[in-house]
Each structure stands twice: as structure tokens, then as C-alpha cells.
Amino acid sequence: FSLLALSGLAMLAGGAVSLLGMFNLSRELTNMAETELPLTQVLAEMTESQLAQGVNLERAFRFSQLYGKNPAAKQTFLTASSTFNRRGELVEEALNKAEEIAKRKSRIVTTPAEVAELEAFQKNLNKYRQLHSNYNAEAQTAFSLVRRNQPNEAEFIAERLQPKREELKGELRKLLDQVEALSLKSVNQANEHKQTIAIAAIMTFILALVIILSLGFFITRQIVQSLDRAVGVAQKVSVG
């Protein structure tokens, strides 16, 4: 009876460990689906729009000197500046999405390391927003100068925008690296939970097998001993 009870307890313990591992694995996979993957997608959208802004900024100022002289150049400038502004709005929308996802993630992180990493990401996100806001503001000033037929002053501002654009690229690269690190950590944790489930299942099976074999040996020995006693009694009776 004690061996049966022990076997049952071992299987219950193994099942409990497996269930806990499955719960943690499910949590990590949900976390990845709801935060890391959407964050990666949002940052990819930001990257695309930021690159498009740079292309259209260069296109606009390529025709700034001819703005007041050539109708085709004027139209090209207006189209490029309009596209620049539209792409800037898309960057802002992506930033808002990223902040919302980061807030959702802050409600489910548990370890101090995860909290610190998320706070660092949010800090860099705010820095990028400020840099991008300044970048857009200076671009609007330059566009306004072109529309007032002051292309030389506009190009002076445009030249100052080049290092700011490179700084934006660097900050965006940092954000992408941080999200990649968060995703890698989630994948590693999911793998750890998967290994925990596998180990718990294997150990439970081995322990249960050992207990069952021990129980079988014990029962067999009891039966053999009982038969030996019965045979001994029968032999004594036959002898008289």
C-alpha cells in the first residue's frame, strides 16, 4: 500500500511540475505574441517611414533653387514635402503604438532584469520621439523658407538636418537591438520551460516505473514465500 501511495504521489508531483511548466510556457508564448512580435513590426514600420522621409527630404531640396522659376520643379518640391510630412505622421503613429505595447508589457514582466530592460527601452523610445520632433520642426522651417523663395537659407538648414537624420538612425538601431534582446530572452525562457516539462515527465515516468517494479518484486516475493510455507505444511502433513 505504501508503495502504491508513493507511486501516486510521485505521479501527482510530476504532473504538477509539468502543469506549472506548461503554464509558464504558455505565458511566455503569449507574451511574445502580444508584445515582442508587434514591437518588431512597429519598429519596422518606423524604419520604413524614416527612410522615406530622408529620401523625400533630399528630393525636395534638389529642386528648391528652381521652386519659383520652374512649375515642374515646384510641383516636385510640393509632392516631396507633402510625402515627407505624411511619413512623419506615420512615424508618430508607430511611436504611439510602441508606447502602448511597452505599457502592456510592463504589466506582465516579473523579474527586476526585465523591468530594467523595459524601462531602458521606454527611455530610448522617448529620446527618439524628441529627436524626431526636432527633426520634423527644422524640416518644416526649411520648407517654409523655400515657399518664401529663400532657397539658400533653406539649404543651410537642410545641411544641419543630415547629422540629425543619422542620429535618428542610430537611436532606431538601438531600439531594434533592445527588442531583439527582449525577444531572445523570451525565447530562451520558453525553451527552459519546455525542458522543465520534458524533464519532469521523464523523471515521473522513471520514478513510477521503479516503484511499480519494486511493488511487483515485493508482491512476487510475498507469493513465493506463501507458496513455500504451504508446500512445507503439505510435506509435514504427508509425512504424518
PDB file of C-alpha atoms in Angstrom:
ATOM      1  CA  PHE A   1       0.000   0.000   0.000  1.00  0.00           C
ATOM      2  CA  SER A   2       2.791   2.400   0.880  1.00  0.00           C
ATOM      3  CA  LEU A   3       4.468   1.779  -2.488  1.00  0.00           C
ATOM      4  CA  LEU A   4       1.201   2.444  -4.314  1.00  0.00           C
ATOM      5  CA  ALA A   5       0.727   5.652  -2.347  1.00  0.00           C
ATOM      6  CA  LEU A   6       4.284   6.707  -3.098  1.00  0.00           C
ATOM      7  CA  SER A   7       3.772   5.969  -6.784  1.00  0.00           C
ATOM      8  CA  GLY A   8       0.627   8.065  -6.800  1.00  0.00           C
ATOM      9  CA  LEU A   9       2.340  10.952  -5.025  1.00  0.00           C
ATOM     10  CA  ALA A  10       5.256  10.814  -7.460  1.00  0.00           C
ATOM     11  CA  MET A  11       2.910  10.965 -10.439  1.00  0.00           C
ATOM     12  CA  LEU A  12       0.969  13.838  -8.867  1.00  0.00           C
ATOM     13  CA  ALA A  13       4.182  15.757  -8.193  1.00  0.00           C
ATOM     14  CA  GLY A  14       5.390  15.175 -11.739  1.00  0.00           C
ATOM     15  CA  GLY A  15       2.042  16.254 -13.115  1.00  0.00           C
ATOM     16  CA  ALA A  16       2.106  19.411 -11.009  1.00  0.00           C
ATOM     17  CA  VAL A  17       5.593  20.322 -12.241  1.00  0.00           C
ATOM     18  CA  SER A  18       4.546  19.647 -15.834  1.00  0.00           C
ATOM     19  CA  LEU A  19       1.423  21.788 -15.471  1.00  0.00           C
ATOM     20  CA  LEU A  20       3.449  24.626 -13.968  1.00  0.00           C
ATOM     21  CA  GLY A  21       5.937  24.378 -16.819  1.00  0.00           C
ATOM     22  CA  MET A  22       3.115  24.387 -19.372  1.00  0.00           C
ATOM     23  CA  PHE A  23       1.600  27.456 -17.719  1.00  0.00           C
ATOM     24  CA  ASN A  24       4.925  29.317 -17.821  1.00  0.00           C
ATOM     25  CA  LEU A  25       5.498  28.243 -21.417  1.00  0.00           C
ATOM     26  CA  SER A  26       2.042  29.454 -22.400  1.00  0.00           C
ATOM     27  CA  ARG A  27       2.692  32.768 -20.661  1.00  0.00           C
ATOM     28  CA  GLU A  28       5.983  33.283 -22.489  1.00  0.00           C
ATOM     29  CA  LEU A  29       4.447  32.431 -25.863  1.00  0.00           C
ATOM     30  CA  THR A  30       1.538  34.795 -25.195  1.00  0.00           C
ATOM     31  CA  ASN A  31       3.986  37.490 -24.147  1.00  0.00           C
ATOM     32  CA  MET A  32       5.896  37.069 -27.402  1.00  0.00           C
ATOM     33  CA  ALA A  33       2.710  37.142 -29.477  1.00  0.00           C
ATOM     34  CA  GLU A  34       1.291  40.230 -27.754  1.00  0.00           C
ATOM     35  CA  THR A  35       4.427  42.343 -27.224  1.00  0.00           C
ATOM     36  CA  GLU A  36       7.732  41.360 -28.837  1.00  0.00           C
ATOM     37  CA  LEU A  37       6.373  40.483 -32.286  1.00  0.00           C
ATOM     38  CA  PRO A  38       4.119  43.582 -32.536  1.00  0.00           C
ATOM     39  CA  LEU A  39       7.006  45.762 -31.297  1.00  0.00           C
ATOM     40  CA  THR A  40       9.269  44.391 -34.002  1.00  0.00           C
ATOM     41  CA  GLN A  41       6.610  45.086 -36.625  1.00  0.00           C
ATOM     42  CA  VAL A  42       6.047  48.631 -35.351  1.00  0.00           C
ATOM     43  CA  LEU A  43       9.769  49.416 -35.369  1.00  0.00           C
ATOM     44  CA  ALA A  44       9.990  48.053 -38.906  1.00  0.00           C
ATOM     45  CA  GLU A  45       7.225  50.495 -39.908  1.00  0.00           C
ATOM     46  CA  MET A  46       9.120  53.321 -38.209  1.00  0.00           C
ATOM     47  CA  THR A  47      12.296  52.375 -40.086  1.00  0.00           C
ATOM     48  CA  GLU A  48      10.497  52.359 -43.425  1.00  0.00           C
ATOM     49  CA  SER A  49       8.837  55.732 -42.819  1.00  0.00           C
ATOM     50  CA  GLN A  50      12.038  57.306 -41.519  1.00  0.00           C
ATOM     51  CA  LEU A  51      13.951  56.191 -44.617  1.00  0.00           C
ATOM     52  CA  ALA A  52      11.154  57.522 -46.821  1.00  0.00           C
ATOM     53  CA  GLN A  53      11.363  60.865 -45.008  1.00  0.00           C
ATOM     54  CA  GLY A  54      15.072  61.086 -45.774  1.00  0.00           C
ATOM     55  CA  VAL A  55      14.558  60.265 -49.444  1.00  0.00           C
ATOM     56  CA  ASN A  56      11.801  62.855 -49.837  1.00  0.00           C
ATOM     57  CA  LEU A  57      13.762  65.494 -47.939  1.00  0.00           C
ATOM     58  CA  GLU A  58      16.632  65.134 -50.395  1.00  0.00           C
ATOM     59  CA  ARG A  59      14.222  65.140 -53.338  1.00  0.00           C
ATOM     60  CA  ALA A  60      12.533  68.314 -52.112  1.00  0.00           C
ATOM     61  CA  PHE A  61      15.753  70.283 -51.721  1.00  0.00           C
ATOM     62  CA  ARG A  62      17.105  69.058 -55.035  1.00  0.00           C
ATOM     63  CA  PHE A  63      14.517  71.359 -56.633  1.00  0.00           C
ATOM     64  CA  SER A  64      14.469  74.125 -54.020  1.00  0.00           C
ATOM     65  CA  GLN A  65      16.537  76.542 -56.141  1.00  0.00           C
ATOM     66  CA  LEU A  66      14.033  76.223 -59.003  1.00  0.00           C
ATOM     67  CA  TYR A  67      10.906  76.474 -56.840  1.00  0.00           C
ATOM     68  CA  GLY A  68       9.985  79.975 -58.008  1.00  0.00           C
ATOM     69  CA  LYS A  69      11.192  79.539 -61.581  1.00  0.00           C
ATOM     70  CA  ASN A  70      10.024  76.160 -62.837  1.00  0.00           C
ATOM     71  CA  PRO A  71       6.445  74.889 -62.340  1.00  0.00           C
ATOM     72  CA  ALA A  72       7.545  71.240 -62.639  1.00  0.00           C
ATOM     73  CA  ALA A  73      10.252  71.763 -60.013  1.00  0.00           C
ATOM     74  CA  LYS A  74       7.721  73.477 -57.757  1.00  0.00           C
ATOM     75  CA  GLN A  75       5.308  70.569 -58.090  1.00  0.00           C
ATOM     76  CA  THR A  76       8.072  68.062 -57.368  1.00  0.00           C
ATOM     77  CA  PHE A  77       9.038  70.023 -54.249  1.00  0.00           C
ATOM     78  CA  LEU A  78       5.446  70.197 -53.024  1.00  0.00           C
ATOM     79  CA  THR A  79       4.901  66.479 -53.621  1.00  0.00           C
ATOM     80  CA  ALA A  80       8.130  65.514 -51.857  1.00  0.00           C
ATOM     81  CA  SER A  81       7.496  67.805 -48.875  1.00  0.00           C
ATOM     82  CA  SER A  82       3.924  66.503 -48.580  1.00  0.00           C
ATOM     83  CA  THR A  83       5.160  62.899 -48.624  1.00  0.00           C
ATOM     84  CA  PHE A  84       7.778  63.804 -46.024  1.00  0.00           C
ATOM     85  CA  ASN A  85       5.038  65.149 -43.737  1.00  0.00           C
ATOM     86  CA  ARG A  86       2.799  62.134 -44.277  1.00  0.00           C
ATOM     87  CA  ARG A  87       5.655  59.774 -43.455  1.00  0.00           C
ATOM     88  CA  GLY A  88       6.396  61.825 -40.355  1.00  0.00           C
ATOM     89  CA  GLU A  89       2.818  61.298 -39.192  1.00  0.00           C
ATOM     90  CA  LEU A  90       3.241  57.553 -39.726  1.00  0.00           C
ATOM     91  CA  VAL A  91       6.358  57.602 -37.545  1.00  0.00           C
ATOM     92  CA  GLU A  92       4.379  59.338 -34.796  1.00  0.00           C
ATOM     93  CA  GLU A  93       1.596  56.762 -35.079  1.00  0.00           C
ATOM     94  CA  ALA A  94       4.141  53.957 -34.827  1.00  0.00           C
ATOM     95  CA  LEU A  95       5.691  55.611 -31.770  1.00  0.00           C
ATOM     96  CA  ASN A  96       2.277  55.735 -30.088  1.00  0.00           C
ATOM     97  CA  LYS A  97       1.749  52.048 -30.861  1.00  0.00           C
ATOM     98  CA  ALA A  98       5.174  51.173 -29.478  1.00  0.00           C
ATOM     99  CA  GLU A  99       4.490  53.079 -26.259  1.00  0.00           C
ATOM    100  CA  GLU A 100       1.138  51.320 -25.823  1.00  0.00           C
ATOM    101  CA  ILE A 101       2.735  47.895 -26.348  1.00  0.00           C
ATOM    102  CA  ALA A 102       5.513  48.760 -23.881  1.00  0.00           C
ATOM    103  CA  LYS A 103       2.881  49.734 -21.291  1.00  0.00           C
ATOM    104  CA  ARG A 104       1.111  46.396 -21.794  1.00  0.00           C
ATOM    105  CA  LYS A 105       4.388  44.568 -21.389  1.00  0.00           C
ATOM    106  CA  SER A 106       5.174  46.484 -18.177  1.00  0.00           C
ATOM    107  CA  ARG A 107       2.080  44.916 -16.620  1.00  0.00           C
ATOM    108  CA  ILE A 108       3.301  41.350 -17.211  1.00  0.00           C
ATOM    109  CA  VAL A 109       7.059  41.491 -16.612  1.00  0.00           C
ATOM    110  CA  THR A 110       8.094  39.911 -13.317  1.00  0.00           C
ATOM    111  CA  THR A 111      11.852  39.934 -12.816  1.00  0.00           C
ATOM    112  CA  PRO A 112      13.911  43.049 -11.913  1.00  0.00           C
ATOM    113  CA  ALA A 113      16.071  42.468 -15.004  1.00  0.00           C
ATOM    114  CA  GLU A 114      13.017  42.525 -17.282  1.00  0.00           C
ATOM    115  CA  VAL A 115      11.731  45.687 -15.592  1.00  0.00           C
ATOM    116  CA  ALA A 116      15.108  47.413 -16.060  1.00  0.00           C
ATOM    117  CA  GLU A 117      15.312  46.393 -19.728  1.00  0.00           C
ATOM    118  CA  LEU A 118      11.795  47.630 -20.410  1.00  0.00           C
ATOM    119  CA  GLU A 119      12.477  50.953 -18.659  1.00  0.00           C
ATOM    120  CA  ALA A 120      15.615  51.387 -20.794  1.00  0.00           C
ATOM    121  CA  PHE A 121      13.571  50.712 -23.932  1.00  0.00           C
ATOM    122  CA  GLN A 122      10.910  53.246 -22.939  1.00  0.00           C
ATOM    123  CA  LYS A 123      13.610  55.826 -22.171  1.00  0.00           C
ATOM    124  CA  ASN A 124      15.176  55.365 -25.611  1.00  0.00           C
ATOM    125  CA  LEU A 125      11.730  55.492 -27.200  1.00  0.00           C
ATOM    126  CA  ASN A 126      11.094  58.883 -25.588  1.00  0.00           C
ATOM    127  CA  LYS A 127      14.519  60.081 -26.738  1.00  0.00           C
ATOM    128  CA  TYR A 128      13.765  59.019 -30.301  1.00  0.00           C
ATOM    129  CA  ARG A 129      10.397  60.836 -30.172  1.00  0.00           C
ATOM    130  CA  GLN A 130      12.089  64.068 -29.094  1.00  0.00           C
ATOM    131  CA  LEU A 131      14.788  63.792 -31.765  1.00  0.00           C
ATOM    132  CA  HIS A 132      12.210  63.065 -34.444  1.00  0.00           C
ATOM    133  CA  SER A 133      10.057  66.002 -33.327  1.00  0.00           C
ATOM    134  CA  ASN A 134      13.040  68.369 -33.594  1.00  0.00           C
ATOM    135  CA  TYR A 135      13.974  66.887 -36.970  1.00  0.00           C
ATOM    136  CA  ASN A 136      10.457  67.470 -38.315  1.00  0.00           C
ATOM    137  CA  ALA A 137      10.300  71.011 -36.899  1.00  0.00           C
ATOM    138  CA  GLU A 138      13.525  72.047 -38.632  1.00  0.00           C
ATOM    139  CA  ALA A 139      12.394  70.434 -41.880  1.00  0.00           C
ATOM    140  CA  GLN A 140       9.162  72.446 -41.736  1.00  0.00           C
ATOM    141  CA  THR A 141      11.180  75.620 -41.214  1.00  0.00           C
ATOM    142  CA  ALA A 142      13.276  74.795 -44.281  1.00  0.00           C
ATOM    143  CA  PHE A 143      10.179  74.011 -46.357  1.00  0.00           C
ATOM    144  CA  SER A 144       8.661  77.332 -45.352  1.00  0.00           C
ATOM    145  CA  LEU A 145      11.792  79.183 -46.439  1.00  0.00           C
ATOM    146  CA  VAL A 146      11.641  77.521 -49.855  1.00  0.00           C
ATOM    147  CA  ARG A 147       7.996  78.523 -50.274  1.00  0.00           C
ATOM    148  CA  ARG A 148       9.047  82.114 -49.460  1.00  0.00           C
ATOM    149  CA  ASN A 149      11.705  81.898 -52.201  1.00  0.00           C
ATOM    150  CA  GLN A 150      14.631  81.760 -49.773  1.00  0.00           C
ATOM    151  CA  PRO A 151      16.324  78.576 -51.014  1.00  0.00           C
ATOM    152  CA  ASN A 152      19.817  79.418 -49.749  1.00  0.00           C
ATOM    153  CA  GLU A 153      18.628  79.784 -46.159  1.00  0.00           C
ATOM    154  CA  ALA A 154      16.560  76.627 -46.567  1.00  0.00           C
ATOM    155  CA  GLU A 155      19.538  74.636 -47.813  1.00  0.00           C
ATOM    156  CA  PHE A 156      21.606  75.836 -44.852  1.00  0.00           C
ATOM    157  CA  ILE A 157      19.002  74.282 -42.529  1.00  0.00           C
ATOM    158  CA  ALA A 158      18.816  71.174 -44.706  1.00  0.00           C
ATOM    159  CA  GLU A 159      22.553  70.646 -44.270  1.00  0.00           C
ATOM    160  CA  ARG A 160      22.082  70.726 -40.489  1.00  0.00           C
ATOM    161  CA  LEU A 161      19.416  68.041 -40.802  1.00  0.00           C
ATOM    162  CA  GLN A 162      21.822  65.444 -42.194  1.00  0.00           C
ATOM    163  CA  PRO A 163      23.619  64.628 -38.882  1.00  0.00           C
ATOM    164  CA  LYS A 164      20.249  64.653 -37.110  1.00  0.00           C
ATOM    165  CA  ARG A 165      18.954  62.080 -39.566  1.00  0.00           C
ATOM    166  CA  GLU A 166      21.987  59.898 -38.842  1.00  0.00           C
ATOM    167  CA  GLU A 167      21.361  60.291 -35.114  1.00  0.00           C
ATOM    168  CA  LEU A 168      17.765  59.147 -35.625  1.00  0.00           C
ATOM    169  CA  LYS A 169      19.027  56.074 -37.473  1.00  0.00           C
ATOM    170  CA  GLY A 170      21.356  55.280 -34.575  1.00  0.00           C
ATOM    171  CA  GLU A 171      18.586  55.597 -31.984  1.00  0.00           C
ATOM    172  CA  LEU A 172      16.265  53.440 -34.043  1.00  0.00           C
ATOM    173  CA  ARG A 173      19.001  50.817 -34.311  1.00  0.00           C
ATOM    174  CA  LYS A 174      19.272  50.829 -30.508  1.00  0.00           C
ATOM    175  CA  LEU A 175      15.517  50.283 -30.195  1.00  0.00           C
ATOM    176  CA  LEU A 176      15.646  47.384 -32.635  1.00  0.00           C
ATOM    177  CA  ASP A 177      18.550  45.818 -30.734  1.00  0.00           C
ATOM    178  CA  GLN A 178      16.653  46.145 -27.451  1.00  0.00           C
ATOM    179  CA  VAL A 179      13.534  44.485 -28.858  1.00  0.00           C
ATOM    180  CA  GLU A 180      15.708  41.735 -30.329  1.00  0.00           C
ATOM    181  CA  ALA A 181      17.289  41.166 -26.906  1.00  0.00           C
ATOM    182  CA  LEU A 182      13.852  41.038 -25.243  1.00  0.00           C
ATOM    183  CA  SER A 183      12.614  38.559 -27.834  1.00  0.00           C
ATOM    184  CA  LEU A 184      15.705  36.378 -27.424  1.00  0.00           C
ATOM    185  CA  LYS A 185      15.219  36.307 -23.665  1.00  0.00           C
ATOM    186  CA  SER A 186      11.577  35.282 -24.075  1.00  0.00           C
ATOM    187  CA  VAL A 187      12.595  32.501 -26.485  1.00  0.00           C
ATOM    188  CA  ASN A 188      15.230  31.258 -24.035  1.00  0.00           C
ATOM    189  CA  GLN A 189      12.740  31.281 -21.175  1.00  0.00           C
ATOM    190  CA  ALA A 190      10.217  29.396 -23.285  1.00  0.00           C
ATOM    191  CA  ASN A 191      12.878  26.784 -24.089  1.00  0.00           C
ATOM    192  CA  GLU A 192      13.720  26.475 -20.393  1.00  0.00           C
ATOM    193  CA  HIS A 193      10.076  25.873 -19.521  1.00  0.00           C
ATOM    194  CA  LYS A 194       9.828  23.317 -22.332  1.00  0.00           C
ATOM    195  CA  GLN A 195      12.874  21.492 -20.951  1.00  0.00           C
ATOM    196  CA  THR A 196      11.368  21.586 -17.455  1.00  0.00           C
ATOM    197  CA  ILE A 197       8.217  19.907 -18.746  1.00  0.00           C
ATOM    198  CA  ALA A 198      10.224  17.240 -20.568  1.00  0.00           C
ATOM    199  CA  ILE A 199      12.479  16.526 -17.580  1.00  0.00           C
ATOM    200  CA  ALA A 200       9.523  16.377 -15.193  1.00  0.00           C
ATOM    201  CA  ALA A 201       7.702  13.932 -17.462  1.00  0.00           C
ATOM    202  CA  ILE A 202      10.772  11.708 -17.851  1.00  0.00           C
ATOM    203  CA  MET A 203      11.576  11.710 -14.127  1.00  0.00           C
ATOM    204  CA  THR A 204       7.956  10.937 -13.271  1.00  0.00           C
ATOM    205  CA  PHE A 205       7.931   8.025 -15.704  1.00  0.00           C
ATOM    206  CA  ILE A 206      11.230   6.632 -14.366  1.00  0.00           C
ATOM    207  CA  LEU A 207      10.172   7.001 -10.745  1.00  0.00           C
ATOM    208  CA  ALA A 208       6.800   5.422 -11.392  1.00  0.00           C
ATOM    209  CA  LEU A 209       8.481   2.564 -13.267  1.00  0.00           C
ATOM    210  CA  VAL A 210      10.913   1.936 -10.404  1.00  0.00           C
ATOM    211  CA  ILE A 211       8.080   1.957  -7.881  1.00  0.00           C
ATOM    212  CA  ILE A 212       5.946  -0.394  -9.979  1.00  0.00           C
ATOM    213  CA  LEU A 213       8.857  -2.813 -10.455  1.00  0.00           C
ATOM    214  CA  SER A 214       9.591  -2.688  -6.727  1.00  0.00           C
ATOM    215  CA  LEU A 215       5.937  -3.301  -5.996  1.00  0.00           C
ATOM    216  CA  GLY A 216       5.889  -6.244  -8.428  1.00  0.00           C
ATOM    217  CA  PHE A 217       9.029  -7.708  -6.836  1.00  0.00           C
ATOM    218  CA  PHE A 218       7.562  -7.303  -3.367  1.00  0.00           C
ATOM    219  CA  ILE A 219       4.254  -8.957  -4.337  1.00  0.00           C
ATOM    220  CA  THR A 220       6.044 -11.781  -6.143  1.00  0.00           C
ATOM    221  CA  ARG A 221       8.253 -12.430  -3.138  1.00  0.00           C
ATOM    222  CA  GLN A 222       5.233 -12.499  -0.840  1.00  0.00           C
ATOM    223  CA  ILE A 223       3.503 -15.002  -3.125  1.00  0.00           C
ATOM    224  CA  VAL A 224       6.618 -17.205  -3.332  1.00  0.00           C
ATOM    225  CA  GLN A 225       7.059 -17.141   0.441  1.00  0.00           C
ATOM    226  CA  SER A 226       3.400 -18.062   0.940  1.00  0.00           C
ATOM    227  CA  LEU A 227       3.726 -20.959  -1.520  1.00  0.00           C
ATOM    228  CA  ASP A 228       6.892 -22.165   0.214  1.00  0.00           C
ATOM    229  CA  ARG A 229       5.081 -22.210   3.552  1.00  0.00           C
ATOM    230  CA  ALA A 230       2.131 -24.021   2.026  1.00  0.00           C
ATOM    231  CA  VAL A 231       4.420 -26.627   0.465  1.00  0.00           C
ATOM    232  CA  GLY A 232       6.190 -27.079   3.777  1.00  0.00           C
ATOM    233  CA  VAL A 233       2.937 -27.608   5.602  1.00  0.00           C
ATOM    234  CA  ALA A 234       1.771 -30.105   2.954  1.00  0.00           C
ATOM    235  CA  GLN A 235       5.038 -32.044   3.226  1.00  0.00           C
ATOM    236  CA  LYS A 236       4.705 -32.257   7.023  1.00  0.00           C
ATOM    237  CA  VAL A 237       1.125 -33.458   6.718  1.00  0.00           C
ATOM    238  CA  SER A 238       2.097 -36.125   4.161  1.00  0.00           C
ATOM    239  CA  VAL A 239       4.891 -37.393   6.416  1.00  0.00           C
ATOM    240  CA  GLY A 240       2.464 -37.627   9.288  1.00  0.00           C
TER     241      GLY A 240
END
